[in-house]
Amino acid sequence: MEQDHKQIELETVLKKVDDPELPSVSVVDLGMVHEVKTDNQHVSITMIPTFAGCPALDIIEKNVKEAIEQVDWVESCDVTFSFRHKWSTNAITAEGKKQLKKHGVAPPPESYQPGEEWSVDCPYCGSLYTSMENVFGPTACRSILYCRSCRNPFEAMKPVIDYSVV
Amino acid sequence: MTNIESADQAKQDSSYREVLTELLYQLADDDFIVSFRGSEWLGLAPHIEEDVSFSSITQNTMGHAVLYYQLLEELGEGEADVLAHERPPEKRRNAIYLEKQNGDGSYLDEPYYDWALTVIRQYLYETFKKVKLEALTKSSYVPLADAAQKVLMEQTYHLAHWKTWVRQLQDSTEEAKTRLQSRLKEAWGEFLDVLELGPKANDMEKHQLIVAESVLQKKWLEEIKETLAVIPAEPLQKNKGSGRNTEHTQDLTQALVTLSEVYDQDKNAVW
Ligand SMILES: [Zn+2]
């Protein structure tokens, strides 16, 4: 019971740690938190990195550690990134998708075949009438699109999925 | 052969560890130098959207090199940053074709870079990288298989990008076709080095770290035939030597000097 309470408390804290490049979208809602373990006053968190070259990973690690160490019963916290589990854009939660849209970033498309073209609806007006401007955006995880209905440029989370090699 | 789950386990078999580190150096050094040559196009790419795309690809590719250097660090080869910055050319395992300068001039002085060289090089390299990664997802060294799967998921975008460039240019003007063909011919004389796994190739296969060179090469050839309009008739060669065997040109020295200029000024700086 005590343990469950602690776990919920930690999860609540983690839901407030945002991606530095996507304010209001938490690392939990991005699907980056794999496991939270407690051993008395010590907390170990295993996270799943988004893109390999993402320069924000170090900042995220630091922010998570600091936030957890703010909890009064926590003495220390270590954060490790694991490649054993693959991050995919399918891991983004419904709340994460909602927050992304608020931020003007379209969630990744629901169906995507690696290497194929894809499209998403406009996060502002919901129109399907959008075009890809550049699959590579300001960060590795985002693409740049344009809405032909409301004439706004916008970004989208680039779909990344795990696919098995036959 | 059973899978090797961790660096600690790999270290218990010195022959396995030696062959594994050799393979990791090749993977790391290839991505590292390709990424550097890509970064030299910053601000010079044919148009602004390409500048955004290419720099994103380059940054991501450097991230892939970092993953491999970190695997080497875990195996006791030294710190990843040191491995990337401080190893002299005679310790590098990247293929020679990948270190070739982008063209005449230098980044700061009259950079007469050749886009045809870049398109051909990036396309041939990314295609082979995909073939290699697919084989590595089944590697006996589990941390490498995991990293390969991760890189593969991201790299699919890089390959698609260069495939588009090849398709568009080879369907465009006579000048574009001629330039591509002449760079392809040049690549044909050197690319065999990229396609090789070096002096320990047989042991890599024996330890099931990766499949045989011949299997990789055949698959690569099949893939590029689907995109390239014309394939040179001559056999593939490595007429500049073997980078896998730590042979290199002056171009690698130039790259390493430039790359490490800032790093050498303050090795303990935190970015
Ligand atoms: Zn719109």
Short mmCIF file of C-alpha atoms and ligand atoms in Angstrom, two decimals:
data_model
loop_
_atom_site.label_atom_id
_atom_site.label_comp_id
_atom_site.label_asym_id
_atom_site.label_seq_id
_atom_site.Cartn_x
_atom_site.Cartn_y
_atom_site.Cartn_z
CA MET A 1 0.00 0.00 0.00
CA GLU A 2 2.78 2.36 1.02
CA GLN A 3 4.71 1.28 -2.08
CA ASP A 4 1.75 1.96 -4.40
CA HIS A 5 1.37 5.38 -2.91
CA LYS A 6 5.02 6.19 -3.53
CA GLN A 7 4.79 4.96 -7.12
CA ILE A 8 1.77 7.15 -7.84
CA GLU A 9 3.53 10.11 -6.29
CA LEU A 10 6.57 9.63 -8.54
CA GLU A 11 4.42 9.24 -11.63
CA THR A 12 2.61 12.45 -10.82
CA VAL A 13 5.95 14.24 -10.61
CA LEU A 14 7.13 12.75 -13.91
CA LYS A 15 3.94 13.93 -15.64
CA LYS A 16 5.09 17.46 -14.92
CA VAL A 17 8.52 17.07 -16.52
CA ASP A 18 8.15 18.42 -20.04
CA ASP A 19 10.23 17.80 -23.13
CA PRO A 20 12.44 20.93 -23.32
CA GLU A 21 11.58 21.33 -26.99
CA LEU A 22 7.85 20.66 -26.58
CA PRO A 23 6.67 22.58 -23.53
CA SER A 24 3.44 21.16 -22.04
CA VAL A 25 4.15 17.65 -23.34
CA SER A 26 5.52 15.50 -20.54
CA VAL A 27 8.12 12.77 -20.88
CA VAL A 28 5.47 10.32 -19.64
CA ASP A 29 3.03 11.31 -22.38
CA LEU A 30 5.78 11.06 -24.99
CA GLY A 31 6.23 7.45 -23.92
CA MET A 32 9.79 7.93 -22.74
CA VAL A 33 9.47 6.52 -19.22
CA HIS A 34 9.96 2.77 -19.22
CA GLU A 35 10.34 1.82 -15.58
CA VAL A 36 10.38 3.48 -12.17
CA LYS A 37 11.89 1.45 -9.34
CA THR A 38 12.26 2.39 -5.71
CA ASP A 39 14.64 0.94 -3.18
CA ASN A 40 13.96 2.67 0.13
CA GLN A 41 15.02 6.28 -0.48
CA HIS A 42 16.62 5.58 -3.82
CA VAL A 43 14.79 5.80 -7.17
CA SER A 44 16.03 4.31 -10.46
CA ILE A 45 14.35 5.37 -13.66
CA THR A 46 14.83 3.67 -17.01
CA MET A 47 13.95 5.85 -19.95
CA ILE A 48 13.63 5.16 -23.65
CA PRO A 49 15.42 7.69 -25.86
CA THR A 50 13.49 9.17 -28.78
CA PHE A 51 16.00 9.82 -31.57
CA ALA A 52 19.62 8.71 -31.20
CA GLY A 53 21.03 12.10 -32.14
CA CYS A 54 18.62 14.09 -29.97
CA PRO A 55 20.62 16.73 -28.07
CA ALA A 56 17.76 17.17 -25.59
CA LEU A 57 18.36 13.77 -23.96
CA ASP A 58 20.97 15.11 -21.54
CA ILE A 59 18.66 17.94 -20.49
CA ILE A 60 15.74 15.53 -20.06
CA GLU A 61 17.89 13.26 -17.90
CA LYS A 62 18.90 16.18 -15.71
CA ASN A 63 15.33 17.53 -15.41
CA VAL A 64 13.92 14.12 -14.46
CA LYS A 65 16.60 13.56 -11.84
CA GLU A 66 16.08 17.02 -10.31
CA ALA A 67 12.29 16.70 -10.24
CA ILE A 68 12.39 13.31 -8.53
CA GLU A 69 14.96 14.44 -5.98
CA GLN A 70 12.56 17.23 -4.98
CA VAL A 71 10.18 14.63 -3.53
CA ASP A 72 10.72 14.79 0.24
CA TRP A 73 11.30 11.08 0.95
CA VAL A 74 13.69 10.65 -2.02
CA GLU A 75 17.36 10.78 -1.22
CA SER A 76 18.80 10.07 -4.67
CA CYS A 77 17.67 9.24 -8.17
CA ASP A 78 19.51 7.83 -11.16
CA VAL A 79 18.28 7.95 -14.72
CA THR A 80 19.47 5.63 -17.50
CA PHE A 81 18.52 5.42 -21.15
CA SER A 82 17.98 1.91 -22.47
CA PHE A 83 18.08 0.83 -26.09
CA ARG A 84 16.64 -2.56 -25.24
CA HIS A 85 13.17 -1.12 -25.63
CA LYS A 86 12.47 0.85 -28.78
CA TRP A 87 10.75 4.20 -28.67
CA SER A 88 8.10 4.51 -31.30
CA THR A 89 5.64 7.28 -31.95
CA ASN A 90 2.92 4.74 -31.10
CA ALA A 91 3.99 5.17 -27.48
CA ILE A 92 2.66 8.75 -27.33
CA THR A 93 -0.43 8.79 -25.07
CA ALA A 94 -3.83 10.31 -25.89
CA GLU A 95 -3.03 13.15 -23.47
CA GLY A 96 0.32 13.62 -25.24
CA LYS A 97 -1.42 13.90 -28.59
CA LYS A 98 -3.86 16.46 -27.20
CA GLN A 99 -1.02 18.56 -25.77
CA LEU A 100 0.97 18.35 -28.99
CA LYS A 101 -1.96 19.76 -30.95
CA LYS A 102 -2.32 22.64 -28.49
CA HIS A 103 1.29 23.38 -29.21
CA GLY A 104 0.64 23.46 -32.98
CA VAL A 105 2.31 20.10 -33.55
CA ALA A 106 0.29 17.37 -35.24
CA PRO A 107 0.52 13.92 -33.64
CA PRO A 108 2.09 11.23 -35.83
CA PRO A 109 -0.18 9.53 -38.41
CA GLU A 110 -2.03 6.42 -37.20
CA SER A 111 -0.92 4.20 -40.05
CA TYR A 112 2.55 4.45 -41.47
CA GLN A 113 4.78 2.18 -43.54
CA PRO A 114 8.52 2.84 -43.06
CA GLY A 115 10.00 4.61 -46.08
CA GLU A 116 6.56 5.54 -47.47
CA GLU A 117 5.03 8.99 -47.72
CA TRP A 118 2.53 9.98 -45.05
CA SER A 119 0.24 12.87 -44.18
CA VAL A 120 -1.58 14.25 -41.14
CA ASP A 121 -4.49 16.61 -40.49
CA CYS A 122 -3.87 20.25 -39.64
CA PRO A 123 -3.54 20.67 -35.84
CA TYR A 124 -5.22 24.11 -36.09
CA CYS A 125 -8.30 23.61 -38.27
CA GLY A 126 -8.41 19.83 -38.66
CA SER A 127 -8.31 19.99 -42.47
CA LEU A 128 -7.05 16.97 -44.40
CA TYR A 129 -5.84 19.31 -47.12
CA THR A 130 -2.20 19.52 -46.02
CA SER A 131 1.12 19.09 -47.81
CA MET A 132 4.57 17.99 -46.77
CA GLU A 133 7.08 20.82 -46.97
CA ASN A 134 10.07 19.04 -45.45
CA VAL A 135 10.15 15.66 -43.77
CA PHE A 136 13.15 16.97 -41.80
CA GLY A 137 12.23 19.74 -39.37
CA PRO A 138 13.88 21.81 -36.65
CA THR A 139 14.52 18.70 -34.55
CA ALA A 140 15.08 15.08 -35.55
CA CYS A 141 11.61 14.07 -34.34
CA ARG A 142 9.58 16.66 -36.29
CA SER A 143 8.61 17.41 -39.89
CA ILE A 144 7.35 20.64 -41.48
CA LEU A 145 3.96 20.72 -43.23
CA TYR A 146 1.57 23.32 -44.64
CA CYS A 147 -2.21 23.57 -44.37
CA ARG A 148 -3.85 24.60 -47.63
CA SER A 149 -7.15 25.34 -45.87
CA CYS A 150 -6.14 27.74 -43.10
CA ARG A 151 -2.80 28.53 -44.76
CA ASN A 152 -0.74 27.89 -41.66
CA PRO A 153 2.60 26.15 -41.68
CA PHE A 154 2.78 23.57 -38.91
CA GLU A 155 4.93 20.77 -37.60
CA ALA A 156 4.17 17.09 -37.06
CA MET A 157 5.78 14.35 -35.03
CA LYS A 158 7.65 12.25 -37.56
CA PRO A 159 6.32 8.66 -37.39
CA VAL A 160 8.90 6.14 -36.21
CA ILE A 161 7.95 2.53 -35.72
CA ASP A 162 9.73 -0.66 -34.89
CA TYR A 163 9.69 -3.06 -37.78
CA SER A 164 11.08 -6.55 -37.76
CA VAL A 165 13.48 -7.62 -40.43
CA VAL A 166 12.55 -10.87 -42.12
CA MET B 1 26.39 -19.91 -30.67
CA THR B 2 24.45 -18.35 -27.82
CA ASN B 3 23.82 -14.64 -27.62
CA ILE B 4 26.15 -12.39 -25.67
CA GLU B 5 23.95 -10.18 -23.55
CA SER B 6 26.35 -7.58 -22.17
CA ALA B 7 29.78 -5.97 -22.35
CA ASP B 8 30.85 -7.86 -19.22
CA GLN B 9 29.99 -11.14 -20.86
CA ALA B 10 31.79 -10.18 -24.10
CA LYS B 11 34.93 -9.32 -22.12
CA GLN B 12 35.17 -12.91 -20.88
CA ASP B 13 36.01 -14.16 -24.37
CA SER B 14 39.02 -12.24 -25.64
CA SER B 15 38.73 -13.46 -29.22
CA TYR B 16 35.05 -12.49 -29.38
CA ARG B 17 35.74 -9.10 -27.83
CA GLU B 18 38.55 -8.36 -30.28
CA VAL B 19 36.47 -9.13 -33.36
CA LEU B 20 33.48 -7.25 -31.95
CA THR B 21 35.50 -4.08 -31.28
CA GLU B 22 36.88 -4.23 -34.82
CA LEU B 23 33.35 -4.28 -36.24
CA LEU B 24 32.22 -1.47 -33.94
CA TYR B 25 35.14 0.73 -34.98
CA GLN B 26 34.19 0.29 -38.62
CA LEU B 27 30.56 1.18 -37.93
CA ALA B 28 31.43 4.16 -35.73
CA ASP B 29 34.17 5.58 -37.94
CA ASP B 30 32.08 5.29 -41.13
CA ASP B 31 29.12 7.19 -39.66
CA PHE B 32 31.46 9.69 -38.03
CA ILE B 33 33.27 10.70 -41.23
CA VAL B 34 30.15 10.63 -43.41
CA SER B 35 28.49 12.90 -40.88
CA PHE B 36 31.45 15.28 -40.92
CA ARG B 37 31.49 15.54 -44.73
CA GLY B 38 27.76 16.18 -44.56
CA SER B 39 28.20 18.94 -41.99
CA GLU B 40 30.56 20.74 -44.37
CA TRP B 41 27.56 21.48 -46.59
CA LEU B 42 25.89 23.59 -43.89
CA GLY B 43 24.82 26.85 -45.53
CA LEU B 44 26.05 25.65 -48.94
CA ALA B 45 23.39 23.09 -49.89
CA PRO B 46 21.51 23.78 -53.17
CA HIS B 47 18.51 25.31 -51.41
CA ILE B 48 17.25 26.23 -47.95
CA GLU B 49 15.01 23.18 -47.48
CA GLU B 50 17.93 20.94 -48.37
CA ASP B 51 20.04 22.75 -45.82
CA VAL B 52 17.46 21.91 -43.13
CA SER B 53 17.17 18.28 -44.27
CA PHE B 54 20.85 17.58 -44.71
CA SER B 55 21.84 19.12 -41.38
CA SER B 56 19.16 17.07 -39.63
CA ILE B 57 20.41 13.88 -41.31
CA THR B 58 23.97 14.78 -40.42
CA GLN B 59 23.16 15.42 -36.77
CA ASN B 60 21.24 12.17 -36.53
CA THR B 61 24.07 10.25 -38.22
CA MET B 62 26.55 11.65 -35.72
CA GLY B 63 24.17 10.37 -33.03
CA HIS B 64 24.51 6.91 -34.57
CA ALA B 65 28.31 7.15 -34.45
CA VAL B 66 27.99 8.09 -30.77
CA LEU B 67 25.95 4.96 -30.07
CA TYR B 68 28.75 2.78 -31.46
CA TYR B 69 31.48 4.71 -29.64
CA GLN B 70 29.48 4.20 -26.42
CA LEU B 71 29.36 0.46 -27.07
CA LEU B 72 33.16 0.57 -27.45
CA GLU B 73 33.44 2.51 -24.21
CA GLU B 74 31.46 -0.21 -22.42
CA LEU B 75 33.93 -2.76 -23.77
CA GLY B 76 36.81 -0.87 -22.16
CA GLU B 77 38.16 0.93 -25.24
CA GLY B 78 38.18 4.32 -23.52
CA GLU B 79 35.80 7.29 -23.42
CA ALA B 80 33.50 7.81 -26.40
CA ASP B 81 34.60 11.45 -26.87
CA VAL B 82 38.24 10.47 -26.86
CA LEU B 83 37.61 7.66 -29.35
CA ALA B 84 35.85 10.08 -31.67
CA HIS B 85 38.29 12.98 -31.42
CA GLU B 86 41.70 11.76 -30.47
CA ARG B 87 42.44 8.66 -32.50
CA PRO B 88 44.98 9.40 -35.25
CA PRO B 89 44.30 8.36 -38.89
CA GLU B 90 46.37 5.19 -38.52
CA LYS B 91 43.83 3.89 -35.98
CA ARG B 92 40.72 4.72 -38.01
CA ARG B 93 38.73 1.99 -39.77
CA ASN B 94 36.43 4.08 -41.98
CA ALA B 95 36.44 3.33 -45.71
CA ILE B 96 38.64 5.68 -47.74
CA TYR B 97 35.91 6.68 -50.19
CA LEU B 98 33.92 8.17 -47.29
CA GLU B 99 36.71 10.54 -46.26
CA LYS B 100 37.04 12.09 -49.73
CA GLN B 101 36.68 15.88 -49.68
CA ASN B 102 33.40 17.26 -51.01
CA GLY B 103 35.19 18.98 -53.87
CA ASP B 104 37.80 21.65 -54.45
CA GLY B 105 38.49 24.48 -52.03
CA SER B 106 37.67 24.36 -48.35
CA TYR B 107 34.67 25.24 -46.22
CA LEU B 108 36.07 28.65 -45.31
CA ASP B 109 37.76 29.40 -48.61
CA GLU B 110 36.13 28.96 -52.04
CA PRO B 111 34.18 25.77 -51.35
CA TYR B 112 33.61 24.47 -54.89
CA TYR B 113 31.85 21.39 -53.60
CA ASP B 114 30.23 18.92 -55.92
CA TRP B 115 26.62 18.01 -55.23
CA ALA B 116 26.79 15.03 -57.61
CA LEU B 117 29.55 13.47 -55.49
CA THR B 118 27.44 14.01 -52.37
CA VAL B 119 24.25 12.57 -53.85
CA ILE B 120 26.03 9.47 -55.17
CA ARG B 121 28.07 8.96 -52.01
CA GLN B 122 25.19 9.44 -49.59
CA TYR B 123 22.90 7.24 -51.64
CA LEU B 124 25.36 4.36 -52.03
CA TYR B 125 26.40 4.62 -48.39
CA GLU B 126 22.90 4.84 -46.90
CA THR B 127 21.78 1.88 -49.00
CA PHE B 128 24.65 -0.20 -47.69
CA LYS B 129 24.08 1.07 -44.16
CA LYS B 130 20.51 -0.24 -44.34
CA VAL B 131 21.65 -3.66 -45.60
CA LYS B 132 24.26 -3.87 -42.87
CA LEU B 133 21.86 -2.73 -40.12
CA GLU B 134 19.31 -5.33 -41.13
CA ALA B 135 22.00 -7.99 -40.76
CA LEU B 136 23.13 -6.50 -37.43
CA THR B 137 19.64 -6.74 -35.92
CA LYS B 138 20.40 -10.48 -35.74
CA SER B 139 23.89 -10.05 -34.28
CA SER B 140 24.99 -12.37 -31.48
CA TYR B 141 25.99 -9.26 -29.50
CA VAL B 142 22.62 -8.17 -28.14
CA PRO B 143 23.56 -4.53 -27.31
CA LEU B 144 24.65 -4.13 -30.95
CA ALA B 145 21.49 -5.80 -32.29
CA ASP B 146 19.42 -3.40 -30.14
CA ALA B 147 21.35 -0.35 -31.35
CA ALA B 148 21.01 -1.50 -34.98
CA GLN B 149 17.25 -1.80 -34.69
CA LYS B 150 17.08 1.69 -33.23
CA VAL B 151 19.27 3.18 -35.96
CA LEU B 152 17.34 1.34 -38.67
CA MET B 153 14.06 2.93 -37.57
CA GLU B 154 15.56 6.39 -38.03
CA GLN B 155 17.78 5.76 -41.01
CA THR B 156 14.90 4.82 -43.29
CA TYR B 157 14.23 8.58 -43.63
CA HIS B 158 17.83 9.28 -44.65
CA LEU B 159 17.81 6.65 -47.36
CA ALA B 160 14.44 7.82 -48.72
CA HIS B 161 15.86 11.35 -48.96
CA TRP B 162 18.88 10.40 -51.07
CA LYS B 163 16.86 8.03 -53.22
CA THR B 164 14.64 10.97 -54.14
CA TRP B 165 17.67 13.04 -55.14
CA VAL B 166 19.06 10.27 -57.34
CA ARG B 167 15.71 9.68 -59.04
CA GLN B 168 15.09 13.35 -59.69
CA LEU B 169 18.57 14.13 -60.98
CA GLN B 170 18.84 11.14 -63.27
CA ASP B 171 15.52 12.17 -64.83
CA SER B 172 16.59 15.78 -65.29
CA THR B 173 19.05 17.55 -67.63
CA GLU B 174 21.87 16.03 -69.65
CA GLU B 175 24.35 17.86 -67.42
CA ALA B 176 22.86 16.30 -64.29
CA LYS B 177 22.97 12.82 -65.83
CA THR B 178 26.58 13.23 -66.98
CA ARG B 179 27.71 14.51 -63.58
CA LEU B 180 25.99 11.67 -61.74
CA GLN B 181 27.43 9.09 -64.12
CA SER B 182 30.96 10.38 -63.75
CA ARG B 183 30.71 10.33 -59.92
CA LEU B 184 29.19 6.87 -60.03
CA LYS B 185 32.08 5.66 -62.18
CA GLU B 186 34.52 7.14 -59.68
CA ALA B 187 32.66 5.48 -56.79
CA TRP B 188 32.81 2.14 -58.59
CA GLY B 189 36.59 2.30 -58.49
CA GLU B 190 36.67 2.85 -54.70
CA PHE B 191 33.49 1.58 -53.08
CA LEU B 192 34.57 -2.03 -52.56
CA ASP B 193 36.40 -0.78 -49.47
CA VAL B 194 33.08 0.37 -47.98
CA LEU B 195 31.54 -3.02 -48.73
CA GLU B 196 34.25 -4.96 -46.93
CA LEU B 197 34.57 -5.93 -43.27
CA GLY B 198 38.35 -5.97 -43.17
CA PRO B 199 40.95 -8.56 -42.11
CA LYS B 200 38.67 -10.06 -39.44
CA ALA B 201 35.66 -10.56 -41.72
CA ASN B 202 35.68 -14.35 -41.39
CA ASP B 203 35.81 -14.22 -37.60
CA MET B 204 32.93 -11.76 -37.56
CA GLU B 205 30.87 -14.30 -39.44
CA LYS B 206 32.11 -17.16 -37.28
CA HIS B 207 31.04 -15.36 -34.09
CA GLN B 208 27.73 -14.54 -35.78
CA LEU B 209 28.28 -10.83 -35.26
CA ILE B 210 27.26 -10.18 -38.86
CA VAL B 211 26.78 -12.20 -42.05
CA ALA B 212 29.45 -12.70 -44.72
CA GLU B 213 30.63 -9.80 -46.89
CA SER B 214 29.45 -11.57 -50.02
CA VAL B 215 25.88 -11.73 -48.68
CA LEU B 216 25.88 -8.02 -47.81
CA GLN B 217 27.38 -7.06 -51.17
CA LYS B 218 24.87 -9.07 -53.18
CA LYS B 219 21.94 -7.53 -51.31
CA TRP B 220 23.37 -4.02 -51.77
CA LEU B 221 23.77 -4.53 -55.50
CA GLU B 222 20.19 -5.76 -55.80
CA GLU B 223 18.92 -2.69 -53.93
CA ILE B 224 20.82 -0.08 -55.93
CA LYS B 225 19.81 -1.70 -59.23
CA GLU B 226 16.22 -0.83 -58.36
CA THR B 227 17.01 2.88 -58.27
CA LEU B 228 20.04 3.65 -60.43
CA ALA B 229 19.29 3.94 -64.15
CA VAL B 230 22.74 2.74 -65.21
CA ILE B 231 25.18 0.52 -63.31
CA PRO B 232 28.84 0.50 -64.41
CA ALA B 233 29.84 -2.70 -66.20
CA GLU B 234 33.29 -2.93 -64.57
CA PRO B 235 33.84 -4.88 -61.34
CA LEU B 236 33.83 -2.91 -58.08
CA GLN B 237 37.29 -1.95 -56.84
CA LYS B 238 39.17 -0.31 -53.98
CA ASN B 239 41.86 1.47 -55.92
CA LYS B 240 42.64 3.99 -53.15
CA GLY B 241 43.40 1.18 -50.68
CA SER B 242 41.68 -0.33 -47.65
CA GLY B 243 40.43 1.91 -44.86
CA ARG B 244 39.40 -1.22 -42.96
CA ASN B 245 43.12 -1.95 -42.88
CA THR B 246 43.75 1.59 -41.48
CA GLU B 247 45.10 2.91 -44.78
CA HIS B 248 44.02 6.52 -45.37
CA THR B 249 44.55 9.62 -47.46
CA GLN B 250 45.44 13.22 -46.66
CA ASP B 251 41.70 13.97 -46.77
CA LEU B 252 41.16 12.14 -43.47
CA THR B 253 43.94 14.12 -41.82
CA GLN B 254 42.31 17.36 -43.01
CA ALA B 255 38.94 16.22 -41.65
CA LEU B 256 40.30 15.24 -38.24
CA VAL B 257 42.25 18.48 -37.82
CA THR B 258 39.14 20.53 -38.61
CA LEU B 259 36.87 18.37 -36.48
CA SER B 260 39.01 18.49 -33.40
CA GLU B 261 39.98 22.16 -33.59
CA VAL B 262 37.47 23.30 -30.98
CA TYR B 263 37.68 20.12 -28.91
CA ASP B 264 41.47 20.45 -28.62
CA GLN B 265 41.19 23.97 -27.22
CA ASP B 266 39.45 22.79 -24.08
CA LYS B 267 39.04 19.05 -23.68
CA ASN B 268 37.10 19.37 -20.44
CA ALA B 269 34.52 21.84 -21.69
CA VAL B 270 30.92 20.83 -21.07
CA TRP B 271 28.47 21.73 -23.85
ZN ZN C 1 -5.39 24.28 -41.11
#
